[in-house]
Amino acid sequence: MVPTSFYIFLAALLFTIGAVAVLFRRNTLVIYMAVELMLNAANLAFVAFARQFEALDGQLFVFFVMTVAAAEVAVGLALIVTIFRTKHSVDIDAMHELKG
Amino acid sequence: MAFMTLFIITGAVAVAAALGLLFARNAVYAALFLVLNMFALAVLYLMLGAPFIAMVQITVYAGAIMVLFLFVIMLLGAEQLKEDGGPIAWQRPLALVLGVALLLEVTYFVFAALGTGVRLLPPPEGFGDPHAVGLTLFQQYLLPFEVTSVLLLVAMVGAIVLVKNGRARAASSSEAGEQ
């Protein structure tokens, strides 16, 4: 069997790659996907701990995280589409002022 | 031992796909790398005794959410974007240093707190199958489940309102431009 710490380490690695991608990339959609990657890494940690403590609560939290992520993606992509209509760009540097 | 081999292969696929997301020039490729990453995570969920979560991961995340992403990328025609350093020159080196620092910190604390001890107990019978998950979801977590449905409704209405208003504003501004 694989120790739980290995799974948590993998989750940490994926989370770090996601965080660096948020800071590296300029495309808003890719930044958004990197946020999804970080959510997935947190989910992996949840499931790993659920396995270690043999409690289903961790898996149910993953279920709720997925639902919230779906809602977040729907609203976030609608925001990006709306911003694209006024700025005609998905470059993160185009969104440096609050006035639309 | 077989589990360890499977973990190493799947973990390598997950990390490689995440790095692909980080370095892909094309946003569509980045989205497909993320789908690969989610499939790898679903395999890891199966290894961790969470078959229900693994299937939900594939259908909801890799299926619904990523299709929405791909749809918006192609709708906006935003596949390619000039990826220069941006206005702040020291941002990327700093991001790399901070990322490595975060990884080292978390690695230290994970292995200090959990160690590498192998827990050999198999999971109890039926752990993580849809029956057990459903019982817990609709007994212990009934209220959060109902709140989730309200959240999804609000998100749906919000997305429609945002896009609808944007269209009305764009139409009125183009009319103003014509006059």
XYZ file of C-alpha atoms in Angstrom:
279
model
C 0.000 0.000 0.000
C 1.038 3.597 -0.583
C 1.571 5.787 2.508
C -0.854 8.677 2.916
C 2.026 11.154 3.010
C 2.876 10.304 -0.618
C -0.620 11.288 -1.719
C -0.436 14.516 0.293
C 2.961 15.252 -1.248
C 1.511 14.739 -4.739
C -1.380 17.048 -3.822
C 1.113 19.671 -2.614
C 3.106 19.341 -5.838
C -0.001 19.784 -8.002
C -1.149 22.732 -5.878
C 2.248 24.418 -6.269
C 2.229 23.927 -10.047
C -1.263 25.467 -10.114
C -0.197 28.443 -7.999
C 2.890 29.057 -10.159
C 0.708 28.792 -13.280
C -1.612 31.475 -11.884
C 1.406 33.774 -11.446
C 3.058 32.814 -14.754
C 0.347 32.877 -17.362
C -1.280 35.935 -18.934
C -4.318 34.236 -20.491
C -7.280 34.621 -18.111
C -8.773 31.294 -19.186
C -5.533 29.423 -18.453
C -5.298 31.148 -15.069
C -8.818 29.966 -14.396
C -7.869 26.398 -15.333
C -4.904 26.619 -12.952
C -7.353 27.534 -10.171
C -9.279 24.363 -11.048
C -6.003 22.435 -10.788
C -5.477 23.788 -7.269
C -9.031 22.771 -6.305
C -8.295 19.285 -7.630
C -5.122 19.076 -5.565
C -7.102 19.970 -2.437
C -9.653 17.288 -3.367
C -6.880 14.689 -3.589
C -5.751 15.604 -0.070
C -9.366 15.287 1.150
C -9.780 11.808 -0.346
C -6.378 10.671 0.957
C -7.245 11.727 4.502
C -10.706 10.159 4.181
C -8.936 6.881 3.360
C -6.509 7.221 6.242
C -9.159 7.907 8.892
C -11.755 5.670 7.194
C -14.310 8.474 7.383
C -16.605 9.225 4.454
C -16.864 12.914 5.392
C -13.750 13.716 3.373
C -15.262 12.210 0.235
C -18.485 14.171 0.749
C -16.481 17.363 1.066
C -14.944 16.570 -2.313
C -18.479 16.175 -3.663
C -19.406 19.638 -2.355
C -16.166 21.178 -3.624
C -16.997 19.844 -7.096
C -20.471 21.404 -6.953
C -19.090 24.767 -5.854
C -16.427 24.529 -8.570
C -19.121 23.940 -11.190
C -21.041 27.015 -10.005
C -17.827 29.032 -9.894
C -16.859 28.021 -13.420
C -20.288 28.979 -14.782
C -20.218 32.455 -13.212
C -16.514 33.000 -13.870
C -16.715 32.109 -17.561
C -19.772 34.373 -17.921
C -17.670 37.172 -16.381
C -14.789 36.469 -18.784
C -17.175 36.525 -21.764
C -18.634 39.846 -20.542
C -15.170 41.352 -20.041
C -14.109 40.115 -23.480
C -17.026 42.033 -25.033
C -15.717 45.358 -23.707
C -11.919 44.788 -23.695
C -11.718 42.506 -26.778
C -8.939 40.565 -25.048
C -8.455 37.831 -22.443
C -5.057 39.171 -21.435
C -4.981 39.589 -17.667
C -3.152 42.933 -18.074
C -6.080 44.339 -20.064
C -8.160 44.144 -16.879
C -6.344 46.744 -14.825
C -9.176 49.184 -14.256
C -12.575 48.817 -12.593
C -14.423 51.014 -15.087
C -15.830 48.847 -17.876
C 4.108 -3.214 -4.525
C 1.718 -3.176 -7.461
C -0.072 -0.250 -5.829
C 3.215 1.620 -5.440
C 4.075 1.141 -9.129
C 0.596 2.268 -10.131
C 0.861 5.299 -7.833
C 4.220 6.336 -9.287
C 2.999 6.003 -12.893
C -0.300 7.819 -12.247
C 1.385 10.507 -10.173
C 3.951 11.072 -12.932
C 1.134 11.421 -15.471
C -0.691 13.895 -13.199
C 2.423 16.025 -12.632
C 3.389 15.940 -16.318
C -0.129 17.015 -17.300
C -0.021 19.855 -14.753
C 3.342 20.993 -16.175
C 1.780 20.792 -19.635
C -0.936 23.157 -18.431
C 1.774 25.476 -17.134
C 3.829 25.558 -20.346
C 1.304 24.974 -23.167
C 1.305 27.845 -25.684
C -2.242 27.122 -26.829
C -5.144 27.431 -24.379
C -6.905 24.436 -25.980
C -3.839 22.265 -25.326
C -3.795 23.559 -21.745
C -7.433 22.512 -21.309
C -6.735 19.038 -22.722
C -3.741 18.649 -20.404
C -6.052 19.515 -17.515
C -8.487 16.796 -18.661
C -5.584 14.295 -18.618
C -4.677 15.481 -15.122
C -8.262 14.925 -13.967
C -8.313 11.386 -15.374
C -5.084 10.639 -13.499
C -6.649 11.990 -10.305
C -9.704 9.774 -10.892
C -7.395 6.734 -10.993
C -5.838 7.883 -7.716
C -9.328 8.217 -6.193
C -10.054 4.622 -7.233
C -6.840 3.516 -5.507
C -7.921 5.412 -2.375
C -11.235 3.554 -2.143
C -13.458 6.309 -3.553
C -15.084 4.832 -6.689
C -18.092 7.167 -6.535
C -15.925 10.280 -6.317
C -13.752 8.952 -9.144
C -16.753 8.599 -11.459
C -18.107 12.024 -10.456
C -14.649 13.437 -11.158
C -14.740 12.083 -14.704
C -18.338 13.007 -15.524
C -18.573 16.410 -13.819
C -14.999 17.726 -13.974
C -13.448 16.127 -17.039
C -16.811 16.034 -18.788
C -19.040 18.993 -18.009
C -16.664 21.651 -16.655
C -13.871 21.139 -19.180
C -16.316 21.081 -22.095
C -17.571 24.458 -20.842
C -13.962 25.705 -20.761
C -13.214 24.471 -24.275
C -16.472 25.972 -25.503
C -15.611 29.420 -24.121
C -12.000 29.257 -25.399
C -13.222 28.512 -28.914
C -16.111 30.983 -28.644
C -13.758 33.843 -27.775
C -11.039 32.679 -30.167
C -8.542 33.103 -27.344
C -6.346 30.077 -28.077
C -3.162 31.996 -28.745
C -1.983 34.891 -26.653
C 1.381 36.600 -26.657
C 2.990 35.279 -23.474
C 5.765 37.750 -22.793
C 6.885 38.667 -19.316
C 4.233 41.315 -18.826
C 4.777 44.757 -17.327
C 6.545 43.527 -14.152
C 9.915 42.031 -15.081
C 10.677 40.339 -11.753
C 7.249 38.707 -11.417
C 8.127 35.343 -12.966
C 11.407 34.682 -11.123
C 9.687 35.691 -7.892
C 6.760 33.345 -8.667
C 9.204 30.478 -9.220
C 11.085 31.181 -5.972
C 7.861 31.464 -3.969
C 6.478 28.282 -5.547
C 9.602 26.283 -4.672
C 9.536 27.727 -1.134
C 5.877 26.712 -0.728
C 6.602 23.202 -2.018
C 9.580 22.718 0.327
C 7.578 23.971 3.298
C 4.602 21.718 2.635
C 6.843 18.722 1.910
C 8.686 19.206 5.186
C 5.503 19.486 7.223
C 3.763 16.564 5.472
C 6.617 14.162 6.064
C 7.280 15.507 9.572
C 3.637 15.115 10.603
C 2.659 11.917 8.769
C 5.936 10.113 8.209
C 6.187 7.395 5.573
C 4.615 4.666 7.660
C 2.590 2.200 5.581
C -0.883 1.522 6.917
C -1.709 -2.011 5.850
C -5.368 -2.172 6.949
C -7.682 -2.610 3.978
C -10.700 -0.297 3.966
C -13.928 -1.631 5.498
C -16.379 -3.416 3.224
C -18.308 -1.009 0.970
C -16.179 2.036 1.898
C -16.806 4.840 -0.601
C -19.297 3.002 -2.805
C -22.426 4.884 -3.966
C -24.584 3.175 -1.322
C -22.463 4.352 1.619
C -21.903 7.817 0.112
C -25.635 8.227 -0.537
C -26.593 7.231 2.999
C -24.146 9.711 4.520
C -25.096 12.435 2.041
C -28.845 12.222 2.655
C -28.707 11.633 6.418
C -25.776 13.567 7.825
C -25.317 16.162 5.078
C -28.899 16.771 3.939
C -28.912 20.512 4.700
C -25.611 21.257 2.886
C -26.936 19.230 -0.043
C -30.074 21.388 -0.253
C -28.009 24.580 0.111
C -25.902 23.318 -2.813
C -28.997 23.145 -5.004
C -29.793 26.798 -4.176
C -26.164 27.696 -4.954
C -26.375 26.042 -8.370
C -29.623 27.861 -9.115
C -28.090 31.216 -8.123
C -25.010 30.490 -10.253
C -27.174 29.601 -13.249
C -29.280 32.758 -12.931
C -26.135 34.832 -12.341
C -24.400 33.489 -15.440
C -27.460 34.179 -17.604
C -27.890 37.709 -16.214
C -24.200 38.546 -16.712
C -24.105 37.416 -20.327
C -27.505 38.940 -21.145
C -26.577 42.358 -19.723
C -23.294 42.298 -21.591
C -25.111 41.692 -24.866
C -27.594 44.520 -24.228
C -24.766 46.904 -23.356
C -22.721 45.939 -26.404
C -25.768 46.403 -28.641
C -26.561 49.833 -27.161
C -22.918 50.973 -27.454
C -22.735 49.855 -31.096
C -25.996 51.728 -31.780
C -24.507 54.804 -30.115
C -21.407 54.387 -32.289
C -23.509 54.315 -35.458
C -25.371 57.495 -34.631
